[in-house]
mmCIF file of C-alpha atoms and ligand atoms in Angstrom:
data_model
loop_
_atom_site.group_PDB
_atom_site.id
_atom_site.type_symbol
_atom_site.label_atom_id
_atom_site.label_comp_id
_atom_site.label_asym_id
_atom_site.label_seq_id
_atom_site.Cartn_x
_atom_site.Cartn_y
_atom_site.Cartn_z
ATOM 1 C CA MET A 1 -136.756 -138.237 40.026
ATOM 2 C CA PRO A 2 -135.106 -134.864 39.314
ATOM 3 C CA ALA A 3 -131.320 -135.027 38.895
ATOM 4 C CA SER A 4 -130.828 -132.617 41.804
ATOM 5 C CA GLN A 5 -133.150 -130.669 44.062
ATOM 6 C CA ASN A 6 -130.537 -127.892 44.321
ATOM 7 C CA GLU A 7 -130.828 -126.704 40.739
ATOM 8 C CA ARG A 8 -131.034 -122.982 40.027
ATOM 9 C CA ILE A 9 -133.128 -122.801 36.878
ATOM 10 C CA LEU A 10 -133.598 -120.136 34.208
ATOM 11 C CA VAL A 11 -136.583 -120.278 31.848
ATOM 12 C CA THR A 12 -136.489 -118.049 28.764
ATOM 13 C CA GLY A 13 -139.717 -117.441 26.850
ATOM 14 C CA ALA A 14 -141.656 -117.942 30.092
ATOM 15 C CA CYS A 15 -144.723 -116.111 28.700
ATOM 16 C CA GLY A 16 -145.097 -118.558 25.839
ATOM 17 C CA GLN A 17 -147.585 -121.391 25.422
ATOM 18 C CA ILE A 18 -145.182 -123.967 26.887
ATOM 19 C CA GLY A 19 -143.099 -121.510 28.956
ATOM 20 C CA VAL A 20 -145.907 -120.598 31.380
ATOM 21 C CA GLU A 21 -146.844 -124.174 32.263
ATOM 22 C CA LEU A 22 -143.239 -125.374 32.284
ATOM 23 C CA THR A 23 -142.236 -122.589 34.697
ATOM 24 C CA LEU A 24 -145.057 -123.521 37.082
ATOM 25 C CA ALA A 25 -144.198 -127.249 36.878
ATOM 26 C CA LEU A 26 -140.514 -126.525 37.555
ATOM 27 C CA ARG A 27 -141.398 -124.285 40.507
ATOM 28 C CA GLU A 28 -143.523 -127.028 41.999
ATOM 29 C CA ARG A 29 -140.609 -129.457 41.729
ATOM 30 C CA TYR A 30 -137.615 -127.312 42.586
ATOM 31 C CA GLY A 31 -139.158 -124.593 44.759
ATOM 32 C CA ASN A 32 -140.539 -121.241 43.620
ATOM 33 C CA ASP A 33 -137.393 -119.255 44.433
ATOM 34 C CA ASN A 34 -135.165 -121.570 42.378
ATOM 35 C CA VAL A 35 -136.885 -120.959 39.036
ATOM 36 C CA VAL A 36 -136.266 -117.590 37.367
ATOM 37 C CA ALA A 37 -138.837 -116.780 34.685
ATOM 38 C CA THR A 38 -137.794 -114.426 31.868
ATOM 39 C CA ASP A 39 -139.375 -113.119 28.691
ATOM 40 C CA ILE A 40 -139.160 -110.077 26.449
ATOM 41 C CA ARG A 41 -142.887 -109.553 27.191
ATOM 42 C CA PRO A 42 -144.411 -108.698 30.580
ATOM 43 C CA LEU A 43 -144.761 -111.879 32.647
ATOM 44 C CA PRO A 44 -148.299 -113.035 33.524
ATOM 45 C CA ALA A 45 -149.566 -112.425 37.072
ATOM 46 C CA GLY A 46 -149.380 -116.107 38.091
ATOM 47 C CA ILE A 47 -145.696 -116.246 37.171
ATOM 48 C CA VAL A 48 -144.822 -112.896 38.812
ATOM 49 C CA SER A 49 -146.581 -113.754 42.068
ATOM 50 C CA SER A 50 -145.092 -117.236 42.430
ATOM 51 C CA GLY A 51 -141.349 -116.578 42.033
ATOM 52 C CA PRO A 52 -138.503 -114.481 40.606
ATOM 53 C CA GLY A 53 -138.900 -113.026 37.145
ATOM 54 C CA GLU A 54 -137.189 -110.533 34.840
ATOM 55 C CA ARG A 55 -137.571 -108.969 31.445
ATOM 56 C CA LEU A 56 -134.966 -110.509 29.131
ATOM 57 C CA ASP A 57 -134.274 -110.282 25.412
ATOM 58 C CA VAL A 58 -132.215 -113.392 24.613
ATOM 59 C CA THR A 59 -130.551 -111.657 21.669
ATOM 60 C CA GLN A 60 -128.820 -109.340 24.195
ATOM 61 C CA ARG A 61 -125.823 -111.341 25.402
ATOM 62 C CA GLU A 62 -124.806 -109.002 28.242
ATOM 63 C CA ALA A 63 -128.287 -108.991 29.728
ATOM 64 C CA LEU A 64 -128.391 -112.793 29.519
ATOM 65 C CA THR A 65 -124.978 -113.077 31.189
ATOM 66 C CA SER A 66 -126.090 -110.766 33.974
ATOM 67 C CA VAL A 67 -129.235 -112.827 34.730
ATOM 68 C CA ILE A 68 -127.268 -116.108 34.767
ATOM 69 C CA GLU A 69 -124.570 -114.649 37.037
ATOM 70 C CA ARG A 70 -126.887 -112.857 39.457
ATOM 71 C CA HIS A 71 -129.146 -115.876 39.946
ATOM 72 C CA ARG A 72 -126.293 -118.448 39.949
ATOM 73 C CA ILE A 73 -128.102 -120.449 37.268
ATOM 74 C CA SER A 74 -127.160 -124.127 36.814
ATOM 75 C CA VAL A 75 -129.794 -125.269 34.294
ATOM 76 C CA ILE A 76 -131.451 -123.360 31.429
ATOM 77 C CA TYR A 77 -134.744 -124.162 29.721
ATOM 78 C CA HIS A 78 -134.401 -122.033 26.602
ATOM 79 C CA MET A 79 -137.964 -121.746 25.303
ATOM 80 C CA ALA A 80 -137.852 -118.291 23.642
ATOM 81 C CA ALA A 81 -138.517 -118.698 19.912
ATOM 82 C CA ILE A 82 -140.372 -117.363 16.890
ATOM 83 C CA LEU A 83 -142.674 -120.069 15.457
ATOM 84 C CA SER A 84 -143.240 -121.226 11.884
ATOM 85 C CA ALA A 85 -145.934 -118.886 10.545
ATOM 86 C CA THR A 86 -144.417 -115.732 12.063
ATOM 87 C CA GLY A 87 -141.028 -116.965 10.880
ATOM 88 C CA GLU A 88 -142.244 -116.848 7.266
ATOM 89 C CA GLU A 89 -143.521 -113.305 7.765
ATOM 90 C CA LYS A 90 -140.459 -112.100 9.697
ATOM 91 C CA PRO A 91 -137.540 -114.342 8.690
ATOM 92 C CA ARG A 92 -134.847 -111.988 9.951
ATOM 93 C CA LEU A 93 -136.444 -111.764 13.392
ATOM 94 C CA ALA A 94 -136.833 -115.571 13.455
ATOM 95 C CA TRP A 95 -133.141 -116.037 12.650
ATOM 96 C CA ASN A 96 -132.002 -113.469 15.221
ATOM 97 C CA VAL A 97 -134.141 -114.865 18.041
ATOM 98 C CA ASN A 98 -133.926 -118.581 17.250
ATOM 99 C CA ILE A 99 -130.261 -118.755 16.267
ATOM 100 C CA GLY A 100 -128.754 -115.584 17.781
ATOM 101 C CA GLY A 101 -130.593 -116.255 21.054
ATOM 102 C CA LEU A 102 -129.619 -119.938 21.148
ATOM 103 C CA HIS A 103 -125.977 -119.171 20.387
ATOM 104 C CA ASN A 104 -125.945 -116.616 23.222
ATOM 105 C CA VAL A 105 -127.454 -119.193 25.591
ATOM 106 C CA LEU A 106 -124.979 -121.935 24.649
ATOM 107 C CA GLU A 107 -121.912 -119.667 24.743
ATOM 108 C CA THR A 108 -122.894 -118.082 28.054
ATOM 109 C CA ALA A 109 -123.737 -121.498 29.523
ATOM 110 C CA ARG A 110 -120.316 -122.819 28.521
ATOM 111 C CA GLU A 111 -118.469 -119.785 29.879
ATOM 112 C CA LEU A 112 -120.319 -119.564 33.179
ATOM 113 C CA GLY A 113 -120.366 -123.297 33.973
ATOM 114 C CA VAL A 114 -124.096 -123.930 33.488
ATOM 115 C CA THR A 115 -124.336 -127.726 33.479
ATOM 116 C CA ARG A 116 -127.434 -128.421 31.367
ATOM 117 C CA VAL A 117 -129.469 -126.712 28.664
ATOM 118 C CA TYR A 118 -132.893 -127.754 27.404
ATOM 119 C CA HIS A 119 -133.622 -126.469 23.900
ATOM 120 C CA PRO A 120 -136.678 -127.713 22.015
ATOM 121 C CA SER A 121 -136.642 -128.653 18.376
ATOM 122 C CA SER A 122 -139.820 -129.327 16.398
ATOM 123 C CA ILE A 123 -141.434 -131.530 13.762
ATOM 124 C CA ALA A 124 -140.647 -128.479 11.605
ATOM 125 C CA ALA A 125 -137.073 -129.830 11.380
ATOM 126 C CA PHE A 126 -138.468 -132.276 8.794
ATOM 127 C CA GLY A 127 -139.349 -131.301 5.252
ATOM 128 C CA PRO A 128 -141.140 -132.612 2.168
ATOM 129 C CA GLU A 129 -138.369 -135.139 1.469
ATOM 130 C CA SER A 130 -138.639 -136.762 4.936
ATOM 131 C CA PRO A 131 -140.938 -139.836 5.089
ATOM 132 C CA LYS A 132 -144.460 -138.656 6.015
ATOM 133 C CA GLU A 133 -145.509 -141.715 8.026
ATOM 134 C CA ASP A 134 -143.564 -142.954 11.055
ATOM 135 C CA THR A 135 -140.923 -140.356 10.328
ATOM 136 C CA PRO A 136 -137.705 -141.888 11.702
ATOM 137 C CA GLN A 137 -135.400 -140.387 14.303
ATOM 138 C CA GLU A 138 -132.589 -140.298 11.756
ATOM 139 C CA THR A 139 -133.731 -139.173 8.323
ATOM 140 C CA VAL A 140 -133.290 -136.464 5.732
ATOM 141 C CA LEU A 141 -133.718 -133.004 7.325
ATOM 142 C CA ARG A 142 -134.362 -130.467 4.565
ATOM 143 C CA PRO A 143 -137.087 -128.149 5.924
ATOM 144 C CA THR A 144 -138.657 -125.547 3.657
ATOM 145 C CA THR A 145 -139.490 -122.986 6.373
ATOM 146 C CA LEU A 146 -137.068 -120.556 7.991
ATOM 147 C CA TYR A 147 -138.306 -121.803 11.370
ATOM 148 C CA GLY A 148 -137.461 -125.386 10.377
ATOM 149 C CA ILE A 149 -134.005 -124.295 9.242
ATOM 150 C CA THR A 150 -133.409 -122.675 12.644
ATOM 151 C CA LYS A 151 -134.580 -125.891 14.345
ATOM 152 C CA VAL A 152 -132.165 -128.106 12.367
ATOM 153 C CA THR A 153 -129.372 -125.606 13.026
ATOM 154 C CA GLY A 154 -130.322 -125.609 16.723
ATOM 155 C CA GLU A 155 -130.147 -129.405 16.866
ATOM 156 C CA LEU A 156 -126.705 -129.349 15.245
ATOM 157 C CA LEU A 157 -125.490 -126.603 17.597
ATOM 158 C CA GLY A 158 -126.743 -128.647 20.554
ATOM 159 C CA MET A 159 -124.814 -131.708 19.346
ATOM 160 C CA TYR A 160 -121.733 -129.565 18.714
ATOM 161 C CA TYR A 161 -121.718 -128.041 22.206
ATOM 162 C CA SER A 162 -122.307 -131.500 23.704
ATOM 163 C CA ARG A 163 -119.421 -133.110 21.826
ATOM 164 C CA ARG A 164 -116.976 -130.226 21.775
ATOM 165 C CA PHE A 165 -117.520 -128.679 25.216
ATOM 166 C CA GLY A 166 -119.267 -131.412 27.216
ATOM 167 C CA LEU A 167 -122.302 -129.160 27.794
ATOM 168 C CA ASP A 168 -125.335 -131.374 28.428
ATOM 169 C CA VAL A 169 -127.827 -130.130 25.796
ATOM 170 C CA ARG A 170 -131.152 -131.937 25.442
ATOM 171 C CA GLY A 171 -134.325 -131.360 23.477
ATOM 172 C CA ILE A 172 -137.469 -132.809 21.946
ATOM 173 C CA ARG A 173 -138.819 -132.318 18.448
ATOM 174 C CA TYR A 174 -142.153 -131.052 19.723
ATOM 175 C CA PRO A 175 -145.281 -131.881 17.739
ATOM 176 C CA GLY A 176 -148.030 -129.225 17.724
ATOM 177 C CA VAL A 177 -148.864 -128.522 21.374
ATOM 178 C CA ILE A 178 -152.500 -128.300 22.506
ATOM 179 C CA SER A 179 -153.140 -126.447 25.764
ATOM 180 C CA SER A 180 -155.846 -124.697 27.735
ATOM 181 C CA GLU A 181 -153.839 -122.151 29.774
ATOM 182 C CA THR A 182 -151.947 -119.984 27.279
ATOM 183 C CA LEU A 183 -152.702 -119.480 23.610
ATOM 184 C CA PRO A 184 -149.957 -120.343 21.145
ATOM 185 C CA GLY A 185 -148.906 -117.579 18.769
ATOM 186 C CA GLY A 186 -147.536 -117.618 15.249
ATOM 187 C CA GLY A 187 -147.465 -121.383 14.703
ATOM 188 C CA THR A 188 -148.936 -123.564 11.961
ATOM 189 C CA THR A 189 -150.494 -125.968 14.473
ATOM 190 C CA ASP A 190 -152.322 -123.126 16.287
ATOM 191 C CA TYR A 191 -155.644 -124.176 14.663
ATOM 192 C CA ALA A 192 -155.740 -127.207 16.964
ATOM 193 C CA VAL A 193 -156.008 -124.844 19.962
ATOM 194 C CA GLU A 194 -158.040 -122.003 18.429
ATOM 195 C CA ILE A 195 -160.779 -124.461 17.405
ATOM 196 C CA PHE A 196 -161.621 -125.147 21.081
ATOM 197 C CA TYR A 197 -161.946 -121.456 22.002
ATOM 198 C CA GLU A 198 -164.109 -120.715 18.970
ATOM 199 C CA ALA A 199 -166.253 -123.826 19.458
ATOM 200 C CA LEU A 200 -167.039 -122.699 23.003
ATOM 201 C CA ARG A 201 -167.358 -118.969 22.293
ATOM 202 C CA ARG A 202 -169.151 -118.941 18.944
ATOM 203 C CA GLY A 203 -170.024 -122.516 18.038
ATOM 204 C CA ARG A 204 -168.095 -122.204 14.767
ATOM 205 C CA TYR A 205 -164.512 -122.044 13.526
ATOM 206 C CA SER A 206 -162.852 -121.158 10.259
ATOM 207 C CA CYS A 207 -159.854 -123.494 10.054
ATOM 208 C CA PHE A 208 -156.801 -122.367 8.072
ATOM 209 C CA VAL A 209 -155.829 -125.893 6.940
ATOM 210 C CA ARG A 210 -157.852 -128.479 4.988
ATOM 211 C CA ALA A 211 -159.993 -131.037 6.836
ATOM 212 C CA ASP A 212 -157.714 -133.894 5.688
ATOM 213 C CA THR A 213 -154.544 -132.284 7.107
ATOM 214 C CA VAL A 214 -152.954 -134.733 9.551
ATOM 215 C CA LEU A 215 -150.203 -133.503 11.881
ATOM 216 C CA PRO A 216 -148.525 -134.916 14.991
ATOM 217 C CA MET A 217 -149.793 -133.229 18.176
ATOM 218 C CA ILE A 218 -149.316 -133.539 21.930
ATOM 219 C CA TYR A 219 -151.460 -132.411 24.874
ATOM 220 C CA MET A 220 -149.738 -130.061 27.308
ATOM 221 C CA PRO A 221 -149.661 -132.399 30.335
ATOM 222 C CA ASP A 222 -147.859 -134.982 28.161
ATOM 223 C CA CYS A 223 -145.603 -132.256 26.724
ATOM 224 C CA ILE A 224 -144.477 -131.101 30.187
ATOM 225 C CA ARG A 225 -144.064 -134.696 31.361
ATOM 226 C CA ALA A 226 -141.935 -135.564 28.312
ATOM 227 C CA THR A 227 -139.754 -132.495 28.854
ATOM 228 C CA LEU A 228 -139.109 -133.301 32.513
ATOM 229 C CA MET A 229 -138.578 -137.008 31.776
ATOM 230 C CA LEU A 230 -135.915 -136.222 29.209
ATOM 231 C CA MET A 231 -134.166 -133.813 31.589
ATOM 232 C CA ASP A 232 -134.308 -136.417 34.394
ATOM 233 C CA ALA A 233 -132.829 -139.225 32.295
ATOM 234 C CA PRO A 234 -129.285 -140.351 33.171
ATOM 235 C CA ARG A 235 -126.978 -138.915 30.527
ATOM 236 C CA VAL A 236 -125.242 -142.252 29.930
ATOM 237 C CA ARG A 237 -128.508 -143.672 28.585
ATOM 238 C CA LEU A 238 -128.961 -140.937 25.963
ATOM 239 C CA ARG A 239 -127.663 -141.504 22.454
ATOM 240 C CA HIS A 240 -129.080 -138.231 21.112
ATOM 241 C CA ALA A 241 -128.993 -134.623 22.288
ATOM 242 C CA ALA A 242 -131.472 -131.915 21.302
ATOM 243 C CA GLU A 243 -133.323 -133.914 18.647
ATOM 244 C CA TYR A 244 -135.609 -136.561 20.181
ATOM 245 C CA ASN A 245 -138.687 -137.560 18.183
ATOM 246 C CA VAL A 246 -141.731 -137.749 20.470
ATOM 247 C CA ALA A 247 -145.136 -139.019 19.328
ATOM 248 C CA ALA A 248 -148.428 -138.672 21.173
ATOM 249 C CA LEU A 249 -151.410 -137.945 18.894
ATOM 250 C CA SER A 250 -151.884 -137.742 15.126
ATOM 251 C CA PHE A 251 -155.256 -136.682 13.736
ATOM 252 C CA SER A 252 -156.702 -134.662 10.890
ATOM 253 C CA ALA A 253 -158.306 -131.253 11.408
ATOM 254 C CA GLY A 254 -161.602 -132.897 10.346
ATOM 255 C CA GLU A 255 -161.241 -135.667 12.951
ATOM 256 C CA LEU A 256 -160.593 -133.050 15.649
ATOM 257 C CA ALA A 257 -163.694 -131.090 14.600
ATOM 258 C CA ALA A 258 -165.759 -134.320 14.647
ATOM 259 C CA GLU A 259 -164.520 -135.189 18.148
ATOM 260 C CA ILE A 260 -165.532 -131.708 19.360
ATOM 261 C CA ARG A 261 -168.898 -132.063 17.607
ATOM 262 C CA ARG A 262 -169.576 -135.256 19.601
ATOM 263 C CA ARG A 263 -169.655 -133.007 22.685
ATOM 264 C CA ILE A 264 -170.976 -129.778 21.075
ATOM 265 C CA PRO A 265 -173.419 -131.107 18.443
ATOM 266 C CA ASP A 266 -174.115 -127.699 16.835
ATOM 267 C CA PHE A 267 -170.436 -126.916 16.270
ATOM 268 C CA VAL A 268 -169.670 -125.975 12.657
ATOM 269 C CA CYS A 269 -166.140 -126.018 11.234
ATOM 270 C CA GLU A 270 -165.355 -124.597 7.805
ATOM 271 C CA TYR A 271 -162.004 -124.897 6.052
ATOM 272 C CA ARG A 272 -160.271 -121.961 4.377
ATOM 273 C CA PRO A 273 -156.638 -122.949 3.820
ATOM 274 C CA ASP A 274 -154.103 -120.092 3.743
ATOM 275 C CA PHE A 275 -150.297 -119.978 3.443
ATOM 276 C CA ARG A 276 -149.987 -122.230 6.488
ATOM 277 C CA GLN A 277 -151.407 -125.160 4.494
ATOM 278 C CA GLN A 278 -148.169 -125.400 2.533
ATOM 279 C CA ILE A 279 -146.164 -125.450 5.772
ATOM 280 C CA ALA A 280 -148.398 -128.180 7.221
ATOM 281 C CA ASP A 281 -148.067 -130.206 4.008
ATOM 282 C CA SER A 282 -144.277 -130.169 4.355
ATOM 283 C CA TRP A 283 -144.356 -131.801 7.828
ATOM 284 C CA PRO A 284 -144.798 -135.458 8.899
ATOM 285 C CA ARG A 285 -148.177 -137.028 9.620
ATOM 286 C CA THR A 286 -146.934 -139.554 12.183
ATOM 287 C CA ILE A 287 -143.673 -139.904 14.105
ATOM 288 C CA ASP A 288 -141.482 -142.866 15.066
ATOM 289 C CA ASP A 289 -140.410 -142.193 18.646
ATOM 290 C CA ARG A 290 -138.742 -145.492 19.509
ATOM 291 C CA ALA A 291 -135.512 -143.779 20.606
ATOM 292 C CA ALA A 292 -137.381 -141.702 23.223
ATOM 293 C CA ARG A 293 -139.308 -144.763 24.420
ATOM 294 C CA GLU A 294 -136.195 -146.946 24.680
ATOM 295 C CA GLU A 295 -133.713 -144.395 26.018
ATOM 296 C CA TRP A 296 -135.820 -142.504 28.555
ATOM 297 C CA GLY A 297 -139.074 -144.415 28.882
ATOM 298 C CA TRP A 298 -141.396 -142.041 27.026
ATOM 299 C CA ALA A 299 -145.095 -142.977 26.652
ATOM 300 C CA PRO A 300 -148.006 -140.544 26.187
ATOM 301 C CA GLN A 301 -151.075 -140.663 28.456
ATOM 302 C CA TYR A 302 -153.699 -138.741 26.417
ATOM 303 C CA ASP A 303 -155.417 -140.001 23.274
ATOM 304 C CA LEU A 304 -157.620 -137.778 21.095
ATOM 305 C CA ALA A 305 -160.867 -138.405 23.026
ATOM 306 C CA ALA A 306 -159.258 -137.868 26.452
ATOM 307 C CA MET A 307 -157.513 -134.696 25.280
ATOM 308 C CA VAL A 308 -160.718 -133.205 23.782
ATOM 309 C CA GLU A 309 -162.693 -134.075 26.925
ATOM 310 C CA ASP A 310 -160.123 -132.427 29.199
ATOM 311 C CA MET A 311 -159.672 -129.338 26.984
ATOM 312 C CA LEU A 312 -163.423 -128.675 26.813
ATOM 313 C CA GLU A 313 -163.846 -129.167 30.538
ATOM 314 C CA LYS A 314 -160.955 -126.845 31.478
ATOM 315 C CA LEU A 315 -161.737 -124.194 28.869
ATOM 316 C CA SER A 316 -165.466 -124.072 29.509
ATOM 317 C CA SER A 317 -164.923 -123.332 33.179
ATOM 318 C CA ARG A 318 -162.301 -120.682 32.350
ATOM 319 C CA LEU A 319 -164.349 -119.085 29.549
ATOM 320 C CA GLY A 320 -167.435 -119.187 31.706
ATOM 321 C CA SER A 321 -165.816 -117.545 34.713
ATOM 322 C CA ALA A 322 -163.171 -115.261 33.200
ATOM 323 C CA SER A 323 -163.700 -114.940 29.466
ATOM 324 C CA SER A 324 -162.562 -111.306 29.563
ATOM 325 C CA THR A 325 -159.021 -112.356 30.558
ATOM 326 C CA LEU A 326 -158.588 -114.714 27.608
ATOM 327 C CA GLY A 327 -158.397 -112.024 24.947
ATOM 328 C CA PRO A 328 -159.232 -112.298 21.256
ATOM 329 C CA LEU A 329 -157.788 -115.017 19.067
HETATM 330 C C1 AKB B 1 -145.541 -124.383 14.875
HETATM 331 O O1 AKB B 1 -146.636 -124.708 14.395
HETATM 332 O O2 AKB B 1 -144.773 -123.578 14.348
HETATM 333 C C2 AKB B 1 -145.112 -125.049 16.168
HETATM 334 C C3 AKB B 1 -144.265 -126.254 15.923
HETATM 335 C C4 AKB B 1 -144.863 -127.468 15.338
HETATM 336 O O3 AKB B 1 -143.093 -126.237 16.191
HETATM 337 N N1 AKB B 1 -146.251 -125.391 16.948
#
């Protein structure tokens, strides 16, 4: 059960792949008026019509302070971030948003008495020197991407604010997230979402990683459930802060294409690796998530077949009825 039904919640990055669905899930739980959605981009119609929302650039501390004060925010889900591929193209922007934004959130939370902050980390916190299989909760963290560096720094900042100021900061090292509602943007794991759209629209996909590339992934319903489970967990049971390993699925790009082909027999996938291959090669293949399972009861519900089935069903009805609203990949 939620810690308190009286929470006043702020979501940053509410237009993002996770932000949209998280905002809607939080509104269902805590009441539409208690969840304030913010993003630097215009909010989608479903978010605007269902509750309060504002334009917010998290790198602007005064604007952030004003939103938190005006809405009497008690809990922040800080989802605004630049992902791995964009981070390599725009490292300065990635640093400013991912670190400048997070520091603003943590400082403002501490000053204004916000009780809890959710800040996601990522499998990108690991690097080529971390074990590739069953990557442990505690291991060497030497990422080779700017995004990964911001994630490790974010984890350390979360721990610091927890220990030094008693701020309750929690987070998951998200695997690649697969979803049918909002497209991801600028990530290395984006191929695992794009492939569904292209399979349904054109019957073919040009994948930017090799067929044998295995990465940890999670389906959105499991991702939202994991996020809410971690935030619901009694603090005394948690031995970590913003750095929980969570495992759900691990498959190769070729296995994903084959699973789609079982349902769309004419689907053709070709492989043309680009700079994102090197990023993918620096990340784990499978994750050891015993800490999450033991400390807050985590267990995924979707395997590869169930996820592919559900994605194709949801996307084919959306693409069939409203393909013009989905936009180009
Ligand atoms: C990315 O690919 O950059 C993200 C992530 C794994 O954090 N999806």
